[in-house]
PDB file of C-alpha atoms and ligand atoms in Angstrom:
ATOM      1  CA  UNK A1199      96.089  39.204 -17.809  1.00  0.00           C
ATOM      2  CA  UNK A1200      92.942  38.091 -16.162  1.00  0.00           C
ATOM      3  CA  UNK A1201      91.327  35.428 -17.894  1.00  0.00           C
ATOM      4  CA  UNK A1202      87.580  33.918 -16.582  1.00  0.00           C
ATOM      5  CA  UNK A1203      88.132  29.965 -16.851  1.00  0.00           C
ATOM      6  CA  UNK A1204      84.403  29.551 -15.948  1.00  0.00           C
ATOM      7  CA  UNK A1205      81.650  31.692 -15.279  1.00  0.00           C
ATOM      8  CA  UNK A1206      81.530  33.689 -12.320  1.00  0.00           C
ATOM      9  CA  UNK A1207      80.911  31.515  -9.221  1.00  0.00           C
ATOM     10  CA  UNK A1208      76.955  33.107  -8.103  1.00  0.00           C
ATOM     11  CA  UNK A1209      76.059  29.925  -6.627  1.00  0.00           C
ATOM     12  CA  UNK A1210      77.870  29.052  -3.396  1.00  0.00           C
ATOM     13  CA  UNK A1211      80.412  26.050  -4.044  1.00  0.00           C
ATOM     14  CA  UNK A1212      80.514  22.749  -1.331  1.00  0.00           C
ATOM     15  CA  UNK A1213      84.591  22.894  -1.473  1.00  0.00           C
ATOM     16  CA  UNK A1214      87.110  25.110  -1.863  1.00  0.00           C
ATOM     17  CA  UNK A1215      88.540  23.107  -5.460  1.00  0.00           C
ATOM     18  CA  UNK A1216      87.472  26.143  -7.409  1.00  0.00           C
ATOM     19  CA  UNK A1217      90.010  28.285  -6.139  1.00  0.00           C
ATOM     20  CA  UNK A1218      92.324  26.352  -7.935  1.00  0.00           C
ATOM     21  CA  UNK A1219      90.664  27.979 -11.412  1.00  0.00           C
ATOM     22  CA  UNK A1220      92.077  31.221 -10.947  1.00  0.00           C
ATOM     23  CA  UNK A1221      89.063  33.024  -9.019  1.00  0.00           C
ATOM     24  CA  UNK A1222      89.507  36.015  -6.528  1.00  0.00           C
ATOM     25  CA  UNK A1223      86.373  35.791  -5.014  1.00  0.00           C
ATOM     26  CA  UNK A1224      84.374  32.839  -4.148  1.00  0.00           C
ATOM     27  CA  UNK A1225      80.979  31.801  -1.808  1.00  0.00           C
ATOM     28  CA  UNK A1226      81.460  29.229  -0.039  1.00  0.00           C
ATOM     29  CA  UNK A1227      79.108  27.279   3.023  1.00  0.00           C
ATOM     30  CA  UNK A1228      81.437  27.170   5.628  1.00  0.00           C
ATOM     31  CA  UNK A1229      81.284  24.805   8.795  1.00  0.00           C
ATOM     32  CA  UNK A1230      83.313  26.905  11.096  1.00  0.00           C
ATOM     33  CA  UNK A1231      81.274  30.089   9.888  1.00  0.00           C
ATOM     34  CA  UNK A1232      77.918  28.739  10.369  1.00  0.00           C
ATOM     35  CA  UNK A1233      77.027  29.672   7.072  1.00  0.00           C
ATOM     36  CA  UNK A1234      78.093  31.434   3.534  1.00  0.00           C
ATOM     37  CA  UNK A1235      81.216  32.632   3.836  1.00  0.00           C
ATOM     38  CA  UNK A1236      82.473  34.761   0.829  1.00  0.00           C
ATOM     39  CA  UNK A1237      86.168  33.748   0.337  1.00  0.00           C
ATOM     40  CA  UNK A1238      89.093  35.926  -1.297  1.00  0.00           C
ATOM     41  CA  UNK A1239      92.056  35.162  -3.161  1.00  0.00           C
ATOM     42  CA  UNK A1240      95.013  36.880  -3.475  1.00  0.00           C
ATOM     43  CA  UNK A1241      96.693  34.445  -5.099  1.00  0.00           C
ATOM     44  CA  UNK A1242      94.816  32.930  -7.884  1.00  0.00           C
ATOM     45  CA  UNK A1243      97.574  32.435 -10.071  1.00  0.00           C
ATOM     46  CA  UNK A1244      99.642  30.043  -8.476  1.00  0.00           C
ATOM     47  CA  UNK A1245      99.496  28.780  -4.227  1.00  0.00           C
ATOM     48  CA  UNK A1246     101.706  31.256  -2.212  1.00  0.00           C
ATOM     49  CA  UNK A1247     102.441  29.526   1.339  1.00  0.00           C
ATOM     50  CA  UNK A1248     105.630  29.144   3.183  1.00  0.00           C
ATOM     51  CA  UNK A1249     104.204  26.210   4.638  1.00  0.00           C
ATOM     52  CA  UNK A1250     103.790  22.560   3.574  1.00  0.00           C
ATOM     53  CA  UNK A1251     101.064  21.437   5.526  1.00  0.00           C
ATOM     54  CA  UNK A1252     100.673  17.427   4.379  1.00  0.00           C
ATOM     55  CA  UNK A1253      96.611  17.599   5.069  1.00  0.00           C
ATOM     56  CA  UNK A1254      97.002  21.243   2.844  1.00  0.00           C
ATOM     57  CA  UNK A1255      94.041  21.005   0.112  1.00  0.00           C
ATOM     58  CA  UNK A1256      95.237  23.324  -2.509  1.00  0.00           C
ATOM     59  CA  UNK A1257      95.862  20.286  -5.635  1.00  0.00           C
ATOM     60  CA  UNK A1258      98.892  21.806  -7.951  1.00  0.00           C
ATOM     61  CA  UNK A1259      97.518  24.181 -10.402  1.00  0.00           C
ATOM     62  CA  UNK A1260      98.900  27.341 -12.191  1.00  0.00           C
ATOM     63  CA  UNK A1261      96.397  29.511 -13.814  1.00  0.00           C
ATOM     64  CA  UNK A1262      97.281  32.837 -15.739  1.00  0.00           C
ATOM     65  CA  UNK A1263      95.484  34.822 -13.650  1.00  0.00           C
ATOM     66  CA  UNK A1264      96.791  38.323 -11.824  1.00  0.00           C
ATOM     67  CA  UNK A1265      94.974  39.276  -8.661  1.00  0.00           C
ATOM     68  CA  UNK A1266      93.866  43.129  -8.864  1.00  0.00           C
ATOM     69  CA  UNK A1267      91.638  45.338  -6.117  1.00  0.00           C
ATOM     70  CA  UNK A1268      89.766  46.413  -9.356  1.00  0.00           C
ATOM     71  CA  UNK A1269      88.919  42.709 -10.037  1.00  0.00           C
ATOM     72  CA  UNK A1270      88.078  42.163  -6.557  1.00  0.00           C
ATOM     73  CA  UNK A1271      85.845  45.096  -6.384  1.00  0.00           C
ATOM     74  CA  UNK A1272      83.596  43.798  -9.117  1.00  0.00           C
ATOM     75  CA  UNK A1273      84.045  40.018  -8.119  1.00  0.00           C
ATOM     76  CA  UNK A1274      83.253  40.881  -4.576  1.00  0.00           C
ATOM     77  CA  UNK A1275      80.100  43.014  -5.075  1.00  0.00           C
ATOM     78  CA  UNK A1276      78.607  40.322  -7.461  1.00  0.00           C
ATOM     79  CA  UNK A1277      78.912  37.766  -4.900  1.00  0.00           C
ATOM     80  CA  UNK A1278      77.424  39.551  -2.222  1.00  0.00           C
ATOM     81  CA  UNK A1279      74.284  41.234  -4.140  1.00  0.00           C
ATOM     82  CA  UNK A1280      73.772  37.157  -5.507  1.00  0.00           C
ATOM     83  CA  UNK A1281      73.897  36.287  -1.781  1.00  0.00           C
ATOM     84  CA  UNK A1282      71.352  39.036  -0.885  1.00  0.00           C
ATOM     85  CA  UNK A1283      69.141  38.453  -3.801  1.00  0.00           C
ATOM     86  CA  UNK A1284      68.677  34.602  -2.875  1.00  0.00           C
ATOM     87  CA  UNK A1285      68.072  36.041   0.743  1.00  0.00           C
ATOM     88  CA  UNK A1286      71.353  33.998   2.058  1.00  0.00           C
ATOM     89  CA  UNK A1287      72.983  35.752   4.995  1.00  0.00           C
ATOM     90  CA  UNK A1288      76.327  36.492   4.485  1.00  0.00           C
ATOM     91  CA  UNK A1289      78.414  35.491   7.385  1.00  0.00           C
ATOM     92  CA  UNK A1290      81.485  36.585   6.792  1.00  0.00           C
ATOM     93  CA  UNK A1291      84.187  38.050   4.153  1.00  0.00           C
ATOM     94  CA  UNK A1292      87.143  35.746   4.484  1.00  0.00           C
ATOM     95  CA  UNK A1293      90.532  36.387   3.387  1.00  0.00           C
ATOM     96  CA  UNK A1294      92.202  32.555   2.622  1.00  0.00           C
ATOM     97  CA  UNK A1295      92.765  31.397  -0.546  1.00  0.00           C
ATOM     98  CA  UNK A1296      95.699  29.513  -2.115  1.00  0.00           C
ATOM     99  CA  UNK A1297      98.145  30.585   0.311  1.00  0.00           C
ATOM    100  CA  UNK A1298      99.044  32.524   3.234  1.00  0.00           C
ATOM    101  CA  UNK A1299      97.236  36.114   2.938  1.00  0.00           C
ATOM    102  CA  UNK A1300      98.926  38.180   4.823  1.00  0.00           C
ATOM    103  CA  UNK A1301     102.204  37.733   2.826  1.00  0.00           C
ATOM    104  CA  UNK A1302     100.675  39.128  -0.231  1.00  0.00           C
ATOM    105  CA  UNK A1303     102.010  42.529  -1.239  1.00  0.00           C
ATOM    106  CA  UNK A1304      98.133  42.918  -2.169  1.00  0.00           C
ATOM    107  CA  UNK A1305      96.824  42.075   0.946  1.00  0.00           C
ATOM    108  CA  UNK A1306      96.446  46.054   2.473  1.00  0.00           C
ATOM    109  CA  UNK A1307      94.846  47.654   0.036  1.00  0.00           C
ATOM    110  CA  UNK A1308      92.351  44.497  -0.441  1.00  0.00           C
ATOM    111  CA  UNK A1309      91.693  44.383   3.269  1.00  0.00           C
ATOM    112  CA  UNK A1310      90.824  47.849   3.704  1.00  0.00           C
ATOM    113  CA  UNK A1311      88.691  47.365   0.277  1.00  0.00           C
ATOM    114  CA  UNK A1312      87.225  44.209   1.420  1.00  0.00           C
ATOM    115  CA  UNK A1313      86.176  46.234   4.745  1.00  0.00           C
ATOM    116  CA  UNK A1314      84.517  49.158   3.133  1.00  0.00           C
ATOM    117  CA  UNK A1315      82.364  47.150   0.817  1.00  0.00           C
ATOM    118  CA  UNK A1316      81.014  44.985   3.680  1.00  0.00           C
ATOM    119  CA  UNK A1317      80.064  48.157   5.620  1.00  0.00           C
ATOM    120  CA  UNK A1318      78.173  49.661   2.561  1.00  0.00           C
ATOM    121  CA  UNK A1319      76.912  46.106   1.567  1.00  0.00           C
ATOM    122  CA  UNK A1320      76.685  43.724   4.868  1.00  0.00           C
ATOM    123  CA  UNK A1321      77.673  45.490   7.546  1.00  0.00           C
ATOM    124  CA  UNK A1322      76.261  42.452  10.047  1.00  0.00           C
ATOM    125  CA  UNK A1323      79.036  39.903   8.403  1.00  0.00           C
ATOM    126  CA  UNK A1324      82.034  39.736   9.809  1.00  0.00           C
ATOM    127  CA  UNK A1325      85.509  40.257   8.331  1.00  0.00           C
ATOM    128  CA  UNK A1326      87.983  37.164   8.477  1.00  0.00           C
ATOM    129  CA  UNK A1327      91.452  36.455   8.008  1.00  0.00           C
ATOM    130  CA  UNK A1328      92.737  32.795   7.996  1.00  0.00           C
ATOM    131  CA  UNK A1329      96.674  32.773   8.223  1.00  0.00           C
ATOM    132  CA  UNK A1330      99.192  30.378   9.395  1.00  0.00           C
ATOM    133  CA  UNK A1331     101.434  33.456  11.264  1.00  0.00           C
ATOM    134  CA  UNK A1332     104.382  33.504   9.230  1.00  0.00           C
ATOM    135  CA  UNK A1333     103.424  37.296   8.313  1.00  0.00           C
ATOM    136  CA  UNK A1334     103.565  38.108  12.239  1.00  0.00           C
ATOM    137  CA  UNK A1335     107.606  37.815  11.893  1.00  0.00           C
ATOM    138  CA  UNK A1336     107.522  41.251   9.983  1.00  0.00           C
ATOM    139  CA  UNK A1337     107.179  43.683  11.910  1.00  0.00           C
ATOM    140  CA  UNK A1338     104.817  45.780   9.182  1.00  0.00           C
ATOM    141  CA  UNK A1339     102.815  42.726   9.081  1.00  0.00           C
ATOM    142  CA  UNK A1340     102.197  42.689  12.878  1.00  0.00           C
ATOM    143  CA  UNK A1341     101.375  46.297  13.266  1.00  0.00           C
ATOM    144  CA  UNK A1342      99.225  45.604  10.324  1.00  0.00           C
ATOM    145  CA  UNK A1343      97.015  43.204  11.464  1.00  0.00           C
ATOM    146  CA  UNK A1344      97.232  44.277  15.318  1.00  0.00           C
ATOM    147  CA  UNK A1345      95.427  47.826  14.027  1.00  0.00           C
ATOM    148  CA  UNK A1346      93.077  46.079  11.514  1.00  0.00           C
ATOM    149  CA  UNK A1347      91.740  44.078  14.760  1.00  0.00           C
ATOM    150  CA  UNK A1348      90.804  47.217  16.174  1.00  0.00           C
ATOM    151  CA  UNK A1349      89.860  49.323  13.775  1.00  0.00           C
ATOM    152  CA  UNK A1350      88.278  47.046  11.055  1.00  0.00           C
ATOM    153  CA  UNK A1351      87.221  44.267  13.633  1.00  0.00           C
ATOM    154  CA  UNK A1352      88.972  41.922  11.577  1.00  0.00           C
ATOM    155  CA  UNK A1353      88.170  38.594  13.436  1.00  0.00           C
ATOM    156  CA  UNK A1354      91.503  36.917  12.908  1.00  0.00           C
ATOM    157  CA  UNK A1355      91.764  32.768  12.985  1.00  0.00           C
ATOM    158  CA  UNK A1356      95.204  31.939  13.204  1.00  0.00           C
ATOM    159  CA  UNK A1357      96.532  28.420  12.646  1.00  0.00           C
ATOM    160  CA  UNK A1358      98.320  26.947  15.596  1.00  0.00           C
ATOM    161  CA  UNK A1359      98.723  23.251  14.622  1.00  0.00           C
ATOM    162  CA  UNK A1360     101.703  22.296  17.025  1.00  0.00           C
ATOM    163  CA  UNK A1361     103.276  22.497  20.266  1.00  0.00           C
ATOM    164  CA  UNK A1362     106.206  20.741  19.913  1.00  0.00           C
ATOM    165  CA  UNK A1363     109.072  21.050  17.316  1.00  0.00           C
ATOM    166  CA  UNK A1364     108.468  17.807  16.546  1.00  0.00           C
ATOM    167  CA  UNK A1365     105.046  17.624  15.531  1.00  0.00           C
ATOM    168  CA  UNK A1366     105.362  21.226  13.816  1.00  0.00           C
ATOM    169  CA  UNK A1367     108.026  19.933  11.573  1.00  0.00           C
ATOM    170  CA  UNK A1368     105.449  16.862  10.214  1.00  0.00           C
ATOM    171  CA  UNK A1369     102.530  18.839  10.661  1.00  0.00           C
ATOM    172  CA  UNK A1370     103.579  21.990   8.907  1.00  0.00           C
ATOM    173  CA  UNK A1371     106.383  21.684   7.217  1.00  0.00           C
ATOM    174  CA  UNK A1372     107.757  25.057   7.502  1.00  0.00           C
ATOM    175  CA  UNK A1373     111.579  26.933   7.197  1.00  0.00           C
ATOM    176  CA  UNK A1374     110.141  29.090   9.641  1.00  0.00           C
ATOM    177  CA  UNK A1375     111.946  28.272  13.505  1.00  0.00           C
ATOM    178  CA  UNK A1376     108.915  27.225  15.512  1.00  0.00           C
ATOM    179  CA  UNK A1377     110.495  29.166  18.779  1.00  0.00           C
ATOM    180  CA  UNK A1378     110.228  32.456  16.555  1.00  0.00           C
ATOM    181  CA  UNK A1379     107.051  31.619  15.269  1.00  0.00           C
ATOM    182  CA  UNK A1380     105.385  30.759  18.813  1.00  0.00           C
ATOM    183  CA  UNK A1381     107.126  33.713  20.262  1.00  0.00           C
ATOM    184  CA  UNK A1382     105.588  36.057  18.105  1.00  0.00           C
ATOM    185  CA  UNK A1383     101.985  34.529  18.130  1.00  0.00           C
ATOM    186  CA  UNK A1384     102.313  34.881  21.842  1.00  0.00           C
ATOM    187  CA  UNK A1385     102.865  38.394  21.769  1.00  0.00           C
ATOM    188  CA  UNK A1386     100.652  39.273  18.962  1.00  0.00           C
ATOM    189  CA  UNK A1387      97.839  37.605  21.039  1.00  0.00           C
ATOM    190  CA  UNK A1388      98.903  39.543  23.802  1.00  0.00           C
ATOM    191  CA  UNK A1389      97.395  42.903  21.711  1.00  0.00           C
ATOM    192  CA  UNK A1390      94.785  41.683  19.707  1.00  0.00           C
ATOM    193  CA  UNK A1391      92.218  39.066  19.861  1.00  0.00           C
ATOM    194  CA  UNK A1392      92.600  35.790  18.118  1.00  0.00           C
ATOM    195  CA  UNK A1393      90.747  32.634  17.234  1.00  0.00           C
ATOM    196  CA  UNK A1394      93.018  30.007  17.325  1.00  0.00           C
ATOM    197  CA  UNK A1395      92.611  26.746  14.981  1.00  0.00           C
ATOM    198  CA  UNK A1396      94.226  23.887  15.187  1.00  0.00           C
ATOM    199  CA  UNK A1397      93.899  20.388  12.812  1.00  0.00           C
ATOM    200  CA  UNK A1398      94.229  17.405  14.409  1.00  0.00           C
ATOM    201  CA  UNK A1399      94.720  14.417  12.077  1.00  0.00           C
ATOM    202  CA  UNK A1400      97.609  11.749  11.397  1.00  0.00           C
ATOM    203  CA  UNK A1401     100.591  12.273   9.491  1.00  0.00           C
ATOM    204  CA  UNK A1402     102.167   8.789   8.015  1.00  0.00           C
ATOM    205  CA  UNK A1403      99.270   6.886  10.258  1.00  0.00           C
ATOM    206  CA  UNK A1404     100.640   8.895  13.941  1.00  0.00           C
ATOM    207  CA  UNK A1405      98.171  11.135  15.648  1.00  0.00           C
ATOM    208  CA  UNK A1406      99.815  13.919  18.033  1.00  0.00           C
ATOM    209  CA  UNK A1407     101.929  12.352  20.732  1.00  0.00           C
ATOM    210  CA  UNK A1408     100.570  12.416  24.283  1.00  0.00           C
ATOM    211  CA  UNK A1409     103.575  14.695  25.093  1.00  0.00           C
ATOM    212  CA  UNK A1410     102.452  17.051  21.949  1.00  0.00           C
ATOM    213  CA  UNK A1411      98.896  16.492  23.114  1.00  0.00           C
ATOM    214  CA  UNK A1412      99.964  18.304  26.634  1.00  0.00           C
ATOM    215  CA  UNK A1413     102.102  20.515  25.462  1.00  0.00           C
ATOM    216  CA  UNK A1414      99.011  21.783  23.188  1.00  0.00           C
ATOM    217  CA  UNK A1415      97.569  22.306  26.081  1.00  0.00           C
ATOM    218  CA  UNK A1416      99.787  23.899  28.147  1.00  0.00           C
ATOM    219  CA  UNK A1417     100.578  26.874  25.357  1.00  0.00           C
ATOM    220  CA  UNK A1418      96.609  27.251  25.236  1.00  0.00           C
ATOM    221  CA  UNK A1419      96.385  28.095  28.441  1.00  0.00           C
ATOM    222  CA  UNK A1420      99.774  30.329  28.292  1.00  0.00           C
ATOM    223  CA  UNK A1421      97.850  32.133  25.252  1.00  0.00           C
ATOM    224  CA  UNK A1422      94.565  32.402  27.453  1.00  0.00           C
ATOM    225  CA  UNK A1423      96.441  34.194  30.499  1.00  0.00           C
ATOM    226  CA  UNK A1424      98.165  36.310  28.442  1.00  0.00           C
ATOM    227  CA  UNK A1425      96.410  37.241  25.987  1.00  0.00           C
ATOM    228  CA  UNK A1426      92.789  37.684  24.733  1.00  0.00           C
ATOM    229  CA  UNK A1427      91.612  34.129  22.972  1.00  0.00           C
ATOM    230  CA  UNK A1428      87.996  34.694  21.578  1.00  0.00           C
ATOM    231  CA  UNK A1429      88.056  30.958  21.210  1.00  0.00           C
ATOM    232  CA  UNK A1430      89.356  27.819  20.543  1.00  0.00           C
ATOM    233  CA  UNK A1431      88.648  25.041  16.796  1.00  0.00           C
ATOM    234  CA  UNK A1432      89.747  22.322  16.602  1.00  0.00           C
ATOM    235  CA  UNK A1433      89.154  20.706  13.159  1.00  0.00           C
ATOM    236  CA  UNK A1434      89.913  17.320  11.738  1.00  0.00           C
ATOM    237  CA  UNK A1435      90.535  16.192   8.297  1.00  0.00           C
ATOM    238  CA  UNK A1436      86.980  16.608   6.336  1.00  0.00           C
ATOM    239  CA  UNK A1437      88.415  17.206   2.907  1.00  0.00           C
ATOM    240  CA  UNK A1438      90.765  15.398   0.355  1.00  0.00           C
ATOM    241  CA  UNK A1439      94.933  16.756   0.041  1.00  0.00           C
ATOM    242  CA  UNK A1440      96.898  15.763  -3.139  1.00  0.00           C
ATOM    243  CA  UNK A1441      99.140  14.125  -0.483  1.00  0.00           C
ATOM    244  CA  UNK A1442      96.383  11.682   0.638  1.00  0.00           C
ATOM    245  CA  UNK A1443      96.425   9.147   2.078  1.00  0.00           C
ATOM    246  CA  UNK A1444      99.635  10.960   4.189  1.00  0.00           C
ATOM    247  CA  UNK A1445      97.644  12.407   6.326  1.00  0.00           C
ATOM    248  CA  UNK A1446      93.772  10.701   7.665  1.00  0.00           C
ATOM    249  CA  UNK A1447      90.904  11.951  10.282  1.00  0.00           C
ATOM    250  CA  UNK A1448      91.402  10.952  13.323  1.00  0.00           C
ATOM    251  CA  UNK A1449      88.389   9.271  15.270  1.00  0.00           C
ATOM    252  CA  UNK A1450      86.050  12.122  16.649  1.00  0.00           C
ATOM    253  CA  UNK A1451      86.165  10.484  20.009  1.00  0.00           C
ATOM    254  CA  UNK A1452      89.560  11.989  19.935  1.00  0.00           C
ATOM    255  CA  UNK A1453      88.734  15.193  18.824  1.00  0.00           C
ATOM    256  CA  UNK A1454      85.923  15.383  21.675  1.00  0.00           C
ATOM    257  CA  UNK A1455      88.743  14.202  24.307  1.00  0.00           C
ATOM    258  CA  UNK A1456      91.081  16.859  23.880  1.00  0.00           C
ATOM    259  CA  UNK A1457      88.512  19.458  23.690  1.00  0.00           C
ATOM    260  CA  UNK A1458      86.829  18.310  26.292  1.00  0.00           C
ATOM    261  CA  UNK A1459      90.053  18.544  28.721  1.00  0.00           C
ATOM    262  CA  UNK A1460      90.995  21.929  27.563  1.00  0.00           C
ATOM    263  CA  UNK A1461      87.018  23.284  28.113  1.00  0.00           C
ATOM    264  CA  UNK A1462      87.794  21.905  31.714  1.00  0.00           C
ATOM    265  CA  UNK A1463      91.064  23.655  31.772  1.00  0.00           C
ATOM    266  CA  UNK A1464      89.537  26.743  30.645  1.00  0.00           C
ATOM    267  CA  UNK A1465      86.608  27.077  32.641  1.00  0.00           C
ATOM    268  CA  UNK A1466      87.603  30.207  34.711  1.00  0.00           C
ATOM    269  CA  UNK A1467      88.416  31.649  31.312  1.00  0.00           C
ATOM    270  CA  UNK A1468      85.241  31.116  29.720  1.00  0.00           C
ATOM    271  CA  UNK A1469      86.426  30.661  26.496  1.00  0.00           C
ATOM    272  CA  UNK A1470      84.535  28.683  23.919  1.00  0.00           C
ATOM    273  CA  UNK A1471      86.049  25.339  22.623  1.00  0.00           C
ATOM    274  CA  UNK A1472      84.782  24.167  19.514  1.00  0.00           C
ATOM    275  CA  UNK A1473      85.180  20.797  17.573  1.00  0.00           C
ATOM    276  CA  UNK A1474      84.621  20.428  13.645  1.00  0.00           C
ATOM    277  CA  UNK A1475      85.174  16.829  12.514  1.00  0.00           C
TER     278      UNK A1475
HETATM  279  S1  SF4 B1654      99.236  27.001   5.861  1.00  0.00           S
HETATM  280 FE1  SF4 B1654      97.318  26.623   4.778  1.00  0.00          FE
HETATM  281  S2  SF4 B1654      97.756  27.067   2.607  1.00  0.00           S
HETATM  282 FE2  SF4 B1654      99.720  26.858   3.666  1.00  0.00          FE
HETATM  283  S3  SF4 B1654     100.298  24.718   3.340  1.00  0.00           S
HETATM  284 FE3  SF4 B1654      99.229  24.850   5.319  1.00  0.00          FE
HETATM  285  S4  SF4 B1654      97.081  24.391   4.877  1.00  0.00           S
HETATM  286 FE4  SF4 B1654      98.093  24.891   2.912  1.00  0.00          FE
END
């Protein structure tokens, strides 16, 4: 049963907390999209993630909500005529949300929904998935997203928060073997473009070892040869976890540092490097 905890979200929120009230669709100003970015959930009911990312901001929350392409539809269209009527550009429909997307059993038939109201509607935004990965282990999953890069243009920002096994198991906190995982982002990247993201912060007051730090590095530039990287963000802690004070920002003159020796790494590439504090 879908039940409206608060009246539809028209005006564009400053943090993602209202996801956590059991909406499917909601405007948000996004740093890393330059502007309003209209968000969807396709899990509004409860957070969905095989990952336990300590910095994660979804607080615990269970609402009795059901996610449904009808609801979606409506939700969806409402934000983006709002958006046009208060002349705000709409940079992007983003698929993120309580959990990991791409795992949803939901997540197809919104997608390609998603898609055909931001032709008819804003066909200059762009269409956005944020995932952790996991879903490129399934092989339906893969195929899914390689042919939605090419035929949707769905601009697809895929976490990639480790390079060791050491830092992946404090940073994300997953079941999922980080070999498997790393194997199969490398070969997804090798057939579809990908923006890759990666949060750099402490976990229990340690930063990324130096040795994590290269090896970061080192799988970036693996990633760049092989495949197609449209670029590289790398984002710090900007916005309160129910785990705090686990995990903290780490000082931007970090931040700067390691982008600035992967933009020197990457030069031949010319592949953007971006930092969000
Ligand atoms: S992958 Fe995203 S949703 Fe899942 S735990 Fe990590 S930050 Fe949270």
């Amino acid at each position: 049963m879908f039940i409206r905890n608060d009246p539809y979200p028209i005006s564009p929120i400053e943090n993602h907390r209202r996801r956590e009230k059991g909406v499917l669709v909601y405007p948000v100003y996004s740093r890393r999209s330059g502007g309003l970015s209209v968000g969807i959930n396709l899990f509004p009911g409860q957070k969905c993630c095989p990952f336990e990312c300590p910095y994660c901001e979804v607080f615990p929350f269970a609402a009795d909500v059901v996610f449904s392409c009808k609801q979606m539809e409506e939700d969806l269209r409402a934000a983006v005529a709002a958006a046009r009527e208060q002349n705000v550009p709409v940079k992007d429909i983003c698929f993120s949300g309580n959990g990991e997307p791409s795992l949803s059993p939901d997540f197809s038939a919104a997608l390609k929904l998603a898609d055909r109201i931001r032709r008819e509607m804003v066909p200059a935004a762009e269409l956005v998935l944020i995932t952790n990965g996991a879903g490129l282990l399934q092989p339906g999953i893969f195929s899914l997203l390689r042919d939605a890069a090419g035929s949707f243009a769905l601009n697809i920002w895929l976490k990639l928060d480790a390079a060791t096994p050491q830092w992946y198991e404090k940073i994300n906190r997953t079941a999922i073997p980080f070999e498997k995982l790393i194997a199969a982002i490398k070969e997804f990247a090798e057939s579809a473009p990908v923006t890759i993201q990666t949060m750099l912060c402490t976990v229990d007051s340690k930063g990324p070892t130096d040795e994590e730090a290269q090896a970061w590095e080192t799988l970036m530039l693996e990633l760049a040869a092989a495949g197609n990287i449209r670029k590289v963000q790398m984002y710090g802690k900007a916005r309160p976890a129910p785990e705090d004070p686990k995990t903290t920002a780490l000082p931007i003159e970090y931040l700067e540092k390691r982008a600035e020796s992967l933009r020197q790494a990457l030069v031949a590439a010319n592949i953007p490097v971006e930092v969000y504090p």
